[in-house]
Coordinates of C-alpha atoms in Angstrom, one line a residue:
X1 CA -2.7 23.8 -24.6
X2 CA -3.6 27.7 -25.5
X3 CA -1.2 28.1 -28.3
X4 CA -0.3 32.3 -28.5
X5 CA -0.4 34.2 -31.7
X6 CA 3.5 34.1 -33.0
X7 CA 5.1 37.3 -33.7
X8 CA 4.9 38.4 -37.4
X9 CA 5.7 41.6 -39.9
X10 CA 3.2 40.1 -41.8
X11 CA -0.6 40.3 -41.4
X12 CA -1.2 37.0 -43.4
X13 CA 1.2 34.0 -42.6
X14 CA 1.1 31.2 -44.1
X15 CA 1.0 27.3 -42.3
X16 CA 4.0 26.5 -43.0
X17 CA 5.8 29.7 -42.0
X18 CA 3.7 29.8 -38.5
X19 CA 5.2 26.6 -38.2
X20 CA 8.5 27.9 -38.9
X21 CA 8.2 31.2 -36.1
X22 CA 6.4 28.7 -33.4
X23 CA 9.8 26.9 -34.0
X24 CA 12.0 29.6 -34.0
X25 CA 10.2 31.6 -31.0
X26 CA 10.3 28.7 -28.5
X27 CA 13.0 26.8 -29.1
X28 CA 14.3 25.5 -25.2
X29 CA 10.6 24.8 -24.6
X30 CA 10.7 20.8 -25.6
X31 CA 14.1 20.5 -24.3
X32 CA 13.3 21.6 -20.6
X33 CA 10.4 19.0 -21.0
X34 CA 13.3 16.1 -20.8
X35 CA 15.2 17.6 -17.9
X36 CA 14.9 15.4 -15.2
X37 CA 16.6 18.7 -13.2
X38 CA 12.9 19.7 -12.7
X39 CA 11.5 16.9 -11.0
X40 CA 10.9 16.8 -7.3
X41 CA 12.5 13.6 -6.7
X42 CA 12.2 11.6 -3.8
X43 CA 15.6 12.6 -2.9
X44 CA 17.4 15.8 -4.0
X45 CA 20.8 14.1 -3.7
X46 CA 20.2 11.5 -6.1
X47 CA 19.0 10.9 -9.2
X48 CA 16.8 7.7 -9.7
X49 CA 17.2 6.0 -12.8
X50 CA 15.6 6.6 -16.0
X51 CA 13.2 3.8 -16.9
X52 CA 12.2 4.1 -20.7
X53 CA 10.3 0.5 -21.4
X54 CA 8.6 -2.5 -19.6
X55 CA 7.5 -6.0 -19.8
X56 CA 6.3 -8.2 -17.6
X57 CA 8.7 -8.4 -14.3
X58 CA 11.0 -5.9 -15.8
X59 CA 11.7 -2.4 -16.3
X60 CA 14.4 -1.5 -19.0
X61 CA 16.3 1.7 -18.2
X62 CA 17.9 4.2 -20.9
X63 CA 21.3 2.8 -20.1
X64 CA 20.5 -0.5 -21.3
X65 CA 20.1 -2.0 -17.9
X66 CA 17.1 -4.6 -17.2
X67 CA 15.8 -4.4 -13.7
X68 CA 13.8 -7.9 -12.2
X69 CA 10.9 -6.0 -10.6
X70 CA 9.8 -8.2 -7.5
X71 CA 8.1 -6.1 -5.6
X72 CA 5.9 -4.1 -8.2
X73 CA 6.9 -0.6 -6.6
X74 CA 5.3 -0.3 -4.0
X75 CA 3.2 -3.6 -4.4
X76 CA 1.3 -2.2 -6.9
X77 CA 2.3 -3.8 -10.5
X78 CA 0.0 -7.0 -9.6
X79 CA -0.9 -7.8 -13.2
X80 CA 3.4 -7.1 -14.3
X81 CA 4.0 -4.1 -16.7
X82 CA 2.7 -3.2 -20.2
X83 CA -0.2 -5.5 -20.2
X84 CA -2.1 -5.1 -23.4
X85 CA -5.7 -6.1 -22.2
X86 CA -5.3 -2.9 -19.6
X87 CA -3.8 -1.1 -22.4
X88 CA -6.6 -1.7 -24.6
X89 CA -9.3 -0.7 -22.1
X90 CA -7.6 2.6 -21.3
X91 CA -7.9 3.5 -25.0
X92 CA -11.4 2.7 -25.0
X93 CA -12.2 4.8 -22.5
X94 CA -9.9 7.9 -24.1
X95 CA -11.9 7.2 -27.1
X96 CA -15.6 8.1 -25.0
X97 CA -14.4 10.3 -22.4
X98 CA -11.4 10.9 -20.7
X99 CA -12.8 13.0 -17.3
X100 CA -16.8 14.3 -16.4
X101 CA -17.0 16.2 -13.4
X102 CA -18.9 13.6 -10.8
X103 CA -21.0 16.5 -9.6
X104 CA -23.4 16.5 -12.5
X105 CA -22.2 13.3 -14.6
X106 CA -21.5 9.0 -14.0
X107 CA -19.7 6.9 -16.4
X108 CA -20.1 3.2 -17.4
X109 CA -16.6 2.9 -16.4
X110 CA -17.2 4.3 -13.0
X111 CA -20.7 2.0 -12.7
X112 CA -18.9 -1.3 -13.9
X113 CA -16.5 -1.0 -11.6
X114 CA -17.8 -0.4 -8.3
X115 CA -20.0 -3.0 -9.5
X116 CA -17.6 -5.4 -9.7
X117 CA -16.3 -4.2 -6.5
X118 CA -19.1 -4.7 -4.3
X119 CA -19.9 -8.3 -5.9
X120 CA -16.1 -9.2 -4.9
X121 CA -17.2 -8.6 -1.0
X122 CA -20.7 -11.2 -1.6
X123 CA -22.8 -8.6 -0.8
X124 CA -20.9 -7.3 2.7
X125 CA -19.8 -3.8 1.4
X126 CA -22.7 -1.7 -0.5
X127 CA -21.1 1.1 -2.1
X128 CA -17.5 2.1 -3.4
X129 CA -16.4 5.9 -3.7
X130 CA -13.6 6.0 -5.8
X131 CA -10.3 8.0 -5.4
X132 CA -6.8 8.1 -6.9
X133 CA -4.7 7.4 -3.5
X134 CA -4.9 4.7 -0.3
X135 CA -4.6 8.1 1.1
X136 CA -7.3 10.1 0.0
X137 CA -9.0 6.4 0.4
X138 CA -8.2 6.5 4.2
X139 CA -9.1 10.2 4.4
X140 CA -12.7 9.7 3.5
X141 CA -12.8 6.3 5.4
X142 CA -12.0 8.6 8.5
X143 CA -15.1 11.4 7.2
X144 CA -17.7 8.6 6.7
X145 CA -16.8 7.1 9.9
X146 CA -17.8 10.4 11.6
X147 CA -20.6 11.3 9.8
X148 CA -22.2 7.9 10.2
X149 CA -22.5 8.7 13.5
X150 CA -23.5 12.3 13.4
X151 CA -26.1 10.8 11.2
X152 CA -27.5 8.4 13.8
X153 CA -27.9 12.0 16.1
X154 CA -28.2 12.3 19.6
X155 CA -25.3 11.0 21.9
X156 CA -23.3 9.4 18.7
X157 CA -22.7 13.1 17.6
X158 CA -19.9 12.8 20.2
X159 CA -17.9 10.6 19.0
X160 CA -14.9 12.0 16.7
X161 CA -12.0 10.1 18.1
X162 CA -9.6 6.9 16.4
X163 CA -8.1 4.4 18.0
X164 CA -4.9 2.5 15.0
X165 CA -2.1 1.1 16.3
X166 CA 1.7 1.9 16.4
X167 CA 3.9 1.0 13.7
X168 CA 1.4 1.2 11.3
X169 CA 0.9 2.9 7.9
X170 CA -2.3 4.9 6.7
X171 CA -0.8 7.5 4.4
X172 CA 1.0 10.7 4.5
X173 CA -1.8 13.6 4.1
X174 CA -1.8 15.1 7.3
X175 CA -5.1 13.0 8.5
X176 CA -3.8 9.8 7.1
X177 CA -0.7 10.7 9.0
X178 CA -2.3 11.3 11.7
X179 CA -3.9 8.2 11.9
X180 CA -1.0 5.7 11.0
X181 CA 2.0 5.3 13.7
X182 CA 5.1 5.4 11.7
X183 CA 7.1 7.2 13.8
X184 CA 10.3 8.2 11.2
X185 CA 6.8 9.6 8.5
X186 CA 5.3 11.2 11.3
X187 CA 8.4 13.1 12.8
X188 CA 8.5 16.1 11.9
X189 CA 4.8 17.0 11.2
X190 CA 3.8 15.8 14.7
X191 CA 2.8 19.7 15.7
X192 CA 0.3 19.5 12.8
X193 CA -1.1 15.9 13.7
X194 CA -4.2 15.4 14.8
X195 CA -4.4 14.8 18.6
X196 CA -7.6 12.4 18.2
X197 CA -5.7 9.6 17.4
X198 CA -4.2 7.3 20.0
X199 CA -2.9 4.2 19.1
X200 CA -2.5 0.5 20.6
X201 CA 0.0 -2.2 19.8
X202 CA 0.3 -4.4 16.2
X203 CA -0.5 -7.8 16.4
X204 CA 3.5 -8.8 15.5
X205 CA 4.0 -12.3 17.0
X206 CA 7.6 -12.0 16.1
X207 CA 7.8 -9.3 18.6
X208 CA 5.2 -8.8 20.5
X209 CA 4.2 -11.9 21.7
X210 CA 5.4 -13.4 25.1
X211 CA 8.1 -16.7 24.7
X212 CA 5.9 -18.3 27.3
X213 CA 2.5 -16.7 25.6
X214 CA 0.0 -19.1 23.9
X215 CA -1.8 -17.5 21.0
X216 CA -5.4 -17.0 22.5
X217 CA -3.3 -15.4 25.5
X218 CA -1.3 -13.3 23.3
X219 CA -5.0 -12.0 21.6
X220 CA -6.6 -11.7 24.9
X221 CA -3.8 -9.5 26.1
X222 CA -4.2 -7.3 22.7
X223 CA -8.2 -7.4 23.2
X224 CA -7.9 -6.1 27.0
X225 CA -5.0 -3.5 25.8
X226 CA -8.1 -2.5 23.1
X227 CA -9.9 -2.1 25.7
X228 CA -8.4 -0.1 27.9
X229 CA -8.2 2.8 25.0
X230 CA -11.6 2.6 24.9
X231 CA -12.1 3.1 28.7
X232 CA -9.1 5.9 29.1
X233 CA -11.1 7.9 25.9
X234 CA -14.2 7.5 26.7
X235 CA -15.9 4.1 24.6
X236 CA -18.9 7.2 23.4
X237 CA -15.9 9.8 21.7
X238 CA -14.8 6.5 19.1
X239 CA -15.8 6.5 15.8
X240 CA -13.5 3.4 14.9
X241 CA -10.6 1.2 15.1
X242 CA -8.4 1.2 12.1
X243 CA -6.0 -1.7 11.2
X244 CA -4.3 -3.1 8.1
X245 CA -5.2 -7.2 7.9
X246 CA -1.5 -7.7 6.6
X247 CA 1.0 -4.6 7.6
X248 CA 2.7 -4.0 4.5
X249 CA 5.3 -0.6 4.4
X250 CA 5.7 -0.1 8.3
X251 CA 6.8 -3.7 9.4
X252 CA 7.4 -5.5 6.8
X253 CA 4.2 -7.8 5.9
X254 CA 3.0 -9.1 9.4
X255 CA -0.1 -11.4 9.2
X256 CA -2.3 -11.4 12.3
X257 CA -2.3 -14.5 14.4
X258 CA -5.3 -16.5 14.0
X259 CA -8.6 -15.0 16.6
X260 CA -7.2 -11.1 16.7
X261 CA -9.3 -9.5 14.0
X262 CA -12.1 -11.6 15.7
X263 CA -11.6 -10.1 19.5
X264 CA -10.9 -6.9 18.1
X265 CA -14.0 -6.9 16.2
X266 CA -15.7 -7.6 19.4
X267 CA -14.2 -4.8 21.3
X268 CA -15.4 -3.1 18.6
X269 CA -19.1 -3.9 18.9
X270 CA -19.2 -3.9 22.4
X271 CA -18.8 0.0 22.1
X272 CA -20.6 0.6 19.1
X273 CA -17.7 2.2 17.1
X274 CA -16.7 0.7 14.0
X275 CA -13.9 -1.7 11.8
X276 CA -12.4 -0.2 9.0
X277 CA -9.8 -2.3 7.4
X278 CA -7.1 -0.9 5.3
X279 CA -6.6 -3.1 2.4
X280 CA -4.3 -0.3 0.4
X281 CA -1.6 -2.4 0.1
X282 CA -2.5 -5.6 1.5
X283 CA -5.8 -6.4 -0.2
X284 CA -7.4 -6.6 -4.3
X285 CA -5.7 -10.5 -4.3
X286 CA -2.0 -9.9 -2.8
X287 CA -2.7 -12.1 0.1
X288 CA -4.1 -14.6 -1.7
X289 CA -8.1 -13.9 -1.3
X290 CA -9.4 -11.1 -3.2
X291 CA -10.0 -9.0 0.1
X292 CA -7.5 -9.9 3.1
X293 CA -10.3 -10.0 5.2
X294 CA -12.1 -12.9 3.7
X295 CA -8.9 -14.8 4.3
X296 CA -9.0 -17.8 7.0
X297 CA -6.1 -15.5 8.9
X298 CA -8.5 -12.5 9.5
X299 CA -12.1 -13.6 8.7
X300 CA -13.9 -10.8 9.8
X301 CA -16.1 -8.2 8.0
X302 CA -15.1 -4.7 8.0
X303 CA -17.6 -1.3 8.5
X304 CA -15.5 0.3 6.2
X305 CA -12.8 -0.8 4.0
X306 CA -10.0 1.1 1.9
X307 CA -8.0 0.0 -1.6
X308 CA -5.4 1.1 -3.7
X309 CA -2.4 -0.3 -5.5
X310 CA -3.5 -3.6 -6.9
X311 CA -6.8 -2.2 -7.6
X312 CA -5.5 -0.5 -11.0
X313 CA -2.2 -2.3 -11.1
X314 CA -0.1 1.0 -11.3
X315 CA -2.0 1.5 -14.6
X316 CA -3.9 4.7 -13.5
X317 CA -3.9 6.3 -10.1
X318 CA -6.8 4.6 -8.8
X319 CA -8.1 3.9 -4.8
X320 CA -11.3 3.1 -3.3
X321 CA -13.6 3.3 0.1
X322 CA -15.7 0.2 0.0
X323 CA -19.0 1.0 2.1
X324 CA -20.8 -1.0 4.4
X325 CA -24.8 -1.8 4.0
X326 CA -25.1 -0.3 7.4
X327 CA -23.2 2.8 7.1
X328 CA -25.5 3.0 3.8
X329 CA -28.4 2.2 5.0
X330 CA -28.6 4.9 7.6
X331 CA -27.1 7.7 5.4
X332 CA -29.6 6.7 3.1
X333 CA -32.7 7.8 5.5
X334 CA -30.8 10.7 6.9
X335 CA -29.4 13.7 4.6
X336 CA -28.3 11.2 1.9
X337 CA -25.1 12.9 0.9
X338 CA -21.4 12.3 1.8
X339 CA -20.2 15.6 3.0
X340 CA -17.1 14.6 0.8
X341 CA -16.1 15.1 -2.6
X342 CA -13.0 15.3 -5.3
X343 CA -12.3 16.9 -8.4
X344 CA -11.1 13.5 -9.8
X345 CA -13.1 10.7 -8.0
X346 CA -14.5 8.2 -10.1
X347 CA -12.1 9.4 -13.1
X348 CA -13.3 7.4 -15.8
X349 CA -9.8 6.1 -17.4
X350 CA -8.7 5.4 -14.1
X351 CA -12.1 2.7 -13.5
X352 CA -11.6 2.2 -17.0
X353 CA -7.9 0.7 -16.0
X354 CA -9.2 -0.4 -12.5
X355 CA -12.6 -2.4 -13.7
X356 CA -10.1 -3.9 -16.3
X357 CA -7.5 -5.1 -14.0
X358 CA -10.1 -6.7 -11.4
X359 CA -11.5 -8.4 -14.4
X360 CA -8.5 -10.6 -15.0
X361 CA -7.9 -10.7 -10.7
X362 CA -11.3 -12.7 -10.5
X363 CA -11.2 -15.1 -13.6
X364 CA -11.4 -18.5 -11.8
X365 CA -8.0 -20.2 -10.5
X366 CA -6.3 -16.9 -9.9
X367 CA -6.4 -16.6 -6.0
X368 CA -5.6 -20.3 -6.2
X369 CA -2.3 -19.2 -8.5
X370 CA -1.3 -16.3 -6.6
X371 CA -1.5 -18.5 -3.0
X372 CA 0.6 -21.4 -4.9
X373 CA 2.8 -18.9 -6.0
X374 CA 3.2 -17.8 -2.5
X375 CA 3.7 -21.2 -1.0
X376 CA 6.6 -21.5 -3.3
X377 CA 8.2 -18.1 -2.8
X378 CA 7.5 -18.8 1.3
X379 CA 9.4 -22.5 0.6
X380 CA 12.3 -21.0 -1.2
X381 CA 13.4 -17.9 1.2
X382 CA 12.9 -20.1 4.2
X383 CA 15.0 -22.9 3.0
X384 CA 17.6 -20.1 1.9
X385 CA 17.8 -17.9 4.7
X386 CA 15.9 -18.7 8.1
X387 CA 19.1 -20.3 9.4
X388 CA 21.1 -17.4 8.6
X389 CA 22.4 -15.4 11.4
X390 CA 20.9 -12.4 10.2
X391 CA 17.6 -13.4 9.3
X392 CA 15.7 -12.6 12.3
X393 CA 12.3 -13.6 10.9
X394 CA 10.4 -14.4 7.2
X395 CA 6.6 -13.9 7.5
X396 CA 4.1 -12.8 5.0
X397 CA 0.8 -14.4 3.1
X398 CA 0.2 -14.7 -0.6
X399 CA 3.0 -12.8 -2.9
X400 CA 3.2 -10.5 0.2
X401 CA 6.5 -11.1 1.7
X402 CA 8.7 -9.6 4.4
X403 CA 12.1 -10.8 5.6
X404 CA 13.5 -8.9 8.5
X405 CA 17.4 -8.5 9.2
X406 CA 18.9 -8.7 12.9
X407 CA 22.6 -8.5 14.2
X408 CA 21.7 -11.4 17.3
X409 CA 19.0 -14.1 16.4
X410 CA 18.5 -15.2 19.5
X411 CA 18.1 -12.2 21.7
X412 CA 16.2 -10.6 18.2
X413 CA 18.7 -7.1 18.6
X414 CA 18.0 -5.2 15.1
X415 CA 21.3 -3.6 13.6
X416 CA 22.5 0.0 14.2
X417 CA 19.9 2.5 12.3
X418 CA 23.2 4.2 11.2
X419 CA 24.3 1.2 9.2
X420 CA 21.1 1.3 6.8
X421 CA 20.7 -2.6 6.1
X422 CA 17.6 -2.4 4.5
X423 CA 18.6 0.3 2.2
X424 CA 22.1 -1.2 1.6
X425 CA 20.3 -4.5 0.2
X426 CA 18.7 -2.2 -2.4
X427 CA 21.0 -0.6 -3.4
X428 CA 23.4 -3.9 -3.7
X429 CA 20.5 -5.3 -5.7
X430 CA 20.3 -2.5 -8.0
X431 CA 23.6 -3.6 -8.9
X432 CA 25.6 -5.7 -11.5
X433 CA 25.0 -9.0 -11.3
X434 CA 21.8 -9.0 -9.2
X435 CA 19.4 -6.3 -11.1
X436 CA 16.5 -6.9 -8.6
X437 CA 14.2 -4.2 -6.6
X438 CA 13.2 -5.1 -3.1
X439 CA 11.7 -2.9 -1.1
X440 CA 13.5 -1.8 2.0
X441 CA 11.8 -0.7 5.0
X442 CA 12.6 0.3 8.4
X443 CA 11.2 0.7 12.1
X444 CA 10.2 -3.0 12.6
X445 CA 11.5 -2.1 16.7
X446 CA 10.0 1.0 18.1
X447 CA 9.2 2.3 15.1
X448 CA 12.9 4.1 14.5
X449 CA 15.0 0.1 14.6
X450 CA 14.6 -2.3 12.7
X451 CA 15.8 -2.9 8.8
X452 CA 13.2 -5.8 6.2
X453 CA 12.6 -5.8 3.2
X454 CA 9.5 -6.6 1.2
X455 CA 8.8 -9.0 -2.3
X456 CA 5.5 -8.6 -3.9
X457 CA 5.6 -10.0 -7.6
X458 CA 2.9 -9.6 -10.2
X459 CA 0.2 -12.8 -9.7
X460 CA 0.9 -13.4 -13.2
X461 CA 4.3 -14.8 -12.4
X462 CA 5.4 -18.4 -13.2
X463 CA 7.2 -20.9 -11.0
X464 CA 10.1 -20.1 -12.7
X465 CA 10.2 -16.3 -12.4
X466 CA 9.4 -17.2 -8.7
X467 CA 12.2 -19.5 -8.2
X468 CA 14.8 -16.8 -10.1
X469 CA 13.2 -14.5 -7.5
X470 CA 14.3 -16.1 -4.7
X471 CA 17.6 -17.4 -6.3
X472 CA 18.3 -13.8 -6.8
X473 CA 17.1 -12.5 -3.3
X474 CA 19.0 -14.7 -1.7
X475 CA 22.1 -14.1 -3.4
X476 CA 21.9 -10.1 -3.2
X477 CA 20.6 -10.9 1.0
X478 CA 24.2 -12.8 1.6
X479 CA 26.5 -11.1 -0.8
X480 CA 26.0 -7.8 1.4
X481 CA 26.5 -9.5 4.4
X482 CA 29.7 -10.8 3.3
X483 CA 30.1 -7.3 0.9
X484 CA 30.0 -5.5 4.6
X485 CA 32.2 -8.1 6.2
X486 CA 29.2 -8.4 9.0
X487 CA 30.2 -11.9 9.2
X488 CA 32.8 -13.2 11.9
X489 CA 33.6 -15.9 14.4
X490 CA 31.0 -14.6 16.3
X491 CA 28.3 -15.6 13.6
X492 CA 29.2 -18.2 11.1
X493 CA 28.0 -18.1 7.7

């Protein structure tokens, strides 16, 4: 901070008297700094509460209040809060350098950890470019994607279109917007959205897939629907087909079905566009495998693949673009630059935090641990709550975990938007005696119905934190339905 020359009479002050003026000249300056009055919150009707400490699962507010964090914000805290060994490797860093502009400089920090990166992929991905969002990560994913191809020359130049899918979740810059199909983020910017983007439908068996449907008909039926996008745009105007392995925010964490990354991958090829997995909130270990695409459920290599959350932990603001050998490979003998570029990519505390994090991610036994602790988490909410009336469905992978609320099971009918489910069992859990977060979400049905809510706990969690998890879930889940008198002859508890 430029400090200003304080007012004096006289022309020689001494330090302890500019001290004094400084003090006497700005004196509301430090106390607007605490005024939470000035923050854009999330919502300008409430104020969010005040968290002042952290340990572990929990977050301790100013009021005294301790909060069991099971979902890690936004399934982000993966390592748990106030861990010392990331601590420790932030100072470091602030002790060489804390930021060198990436136009003229490169850090160790930056090096180690897109090393580390590309070794977690066994050699599939070839280069990282590192960011501080999933979407500036999804951004640049959409850039390289199109310059790959005006790189190849010729005919490829022509291709500038995406193909996602609805209900999904890419971001909320206007590209990554435009790219996702969340129809309640999208609403009111669709003017500004770009109209390149058409999208397909999810791969949500819950949903989407036929009574009478077997599973390789239920993927043949999403390959041909593929397809046909392909066909109605013109197969030479795709760059890509984007898709989250597990979809996190937007439905509620819905694994694929076992064959659809495959035949999608093949529709993929069969056009010459490419596969770029979003991995922001899905990926970096939460599903169990370091990358959800190395995961027996997906098992097919991506072009181009995005991070975030669990690749710093929440410790800095850290995402990344993970690069294919061939994307590389012909940038490398064309023009050799990415027409792309931040002020803060590859921020060295934030690889610093990042390359420290992924260090403790892939010490041996920890994928094993996280998909244990996600067998048990699975075990408990389904022995809890799948017979409930209102539990419509309970799907995830890893300590990735989504359970989704209906008024009818049978016919699958999701409750009135107006009656906020999802975001009354948040708010009931931010409550005396539960004192849990879980994530609420909405548009599960049509992308405007539909209430879930998520659980993503840190893979450093023990049995017995897992088993409180559930204990408390489950009691917050039923208390509101009782709280709300939802229950009558017409459902039975």
């Amino acid at each position: 901070m430029i400090q200003r020359e304080p007012t004096a009479t006289k022309q020689n002050v001494d330090t302890d008297s500019y001290a004094e003026v400084l003090q006497v000249e700005e004196p509301d300056l430090m106390a607007d700094a605490t005024d939470s009055g000035a923050v854009m919150h999330r919502s300008l009707h409430e104020q969010p509460s005040r968290v002042v400490a952290s340990e572990g699962l929990y977050l301790h507010l100013e009021n005294g209040q301790k909060f069991l964090d099971a979902t890690g914000g936004a399934a982000v805290a993966c390592l748990g809060h106030n861990n010392p060994i990331i601590k420790k490797a932030i100072m470091d860093q602030l002790d060489k350098v804390a930021y060198t502009g990436t136009i003229f400089y490169s850090t160790q920090a930056a090096e180690e950890l897109c090393s580390l990166l590309i070794r977690g992929t066994n050699g599939v991905m070839s280069r990282a470019f590192i960011c501080s969002s999933g979407s500036e990560a999804n951004e640049a994913a959409m850039k390289m994607a199109r310059q790959y191809f005006v790189e190849l020359e010729g005919p490829e130049t022509k291709r500038y279109r995406f193909i996602s899918r609805q209900q999904s979740y890419h971001g909320t810059t206007l590209g990554s917007l435009g790219l996702g199909g969340h129809v309640l983020r999208r609403k009111i910017y669709e003017p500004m959205l770009s109209p390149s983007i058409s999208r397909v439908s999810p791969c949500f068996a819950y949903r989407g897939k036929r009574n009478e449907e077997k599973v390789d008909d239920y993927v043949r039926r999403l390959a041909e629907e593929l397809d046909a996008e392909f066909q109605r745009l013109g197969p030479e105007t795709v760059c890509a087909f984007v898709a989250e392995p597990v979809v996190g925010a937007a439905l509620g964490c819905v694994p694929p079905v076992p064959g659809y990354f495959a035949a999608m991958k093949e529709v993929c090829e069969r056009y010459g566009a490419l596969f770029i997995s979003d991995e922001v909130m899905s990926g970096m270990g939460r599903c169990g495998y370091l990358h959800a695409w190395q995961s027996p459920m997906v098992d097919v290599k991506p072009d181009l693949q995005t991070l975030g959350k669990g690749l710093s932990g929440g410790y800095q603001p850290v995402a990344a673009l993970l690069v294919s050998k061939k994307i590389v490979g012909v940038m490398t003998q064309g023009t050799g630059v990415f027409s792309h570029g931040q002020t803060y990519q590859a921020h060295p505390v934030g690889c610093a935090a990042a390359a420290s994090v992924q260090k403790v991610i892939m010490q041996p036994g920890t994928m094993e641990q996280v998909r244990q602790l996600g067998n048990a988490l699975e075990q408990g909410l389904k022995a809890c709550l799948a017979d409930k009336w209102y539990i419509g469905n309970i799907r995830g992978m890893g300590l990735f975990w989504g359970i989704e609320f209906v008024a009818d099971k049978l016919t699958k009918e999701p409750f009135p938007p107006e009656m906020q489910v999802a975001a009354g069992i948040h708010k009931l859990g931010m409550q005396e005696p539960h004192m849990i977060s879980l994530y609420p979400g909405t548009g599960s049905v049509e992308g405007t119905r539909g209430d879930f809510v998520l659980l993503a706990p840190p893979y450093t969690s023990t049995l017995q934190e897992i088993d409180l998890i559930v204990k408390t879930t489950v009691s917050v889940v039923t208390s509101f339905f009782e709280k709300e008198k939802l229950i009558n002859s017409k459902h039975p508890q």
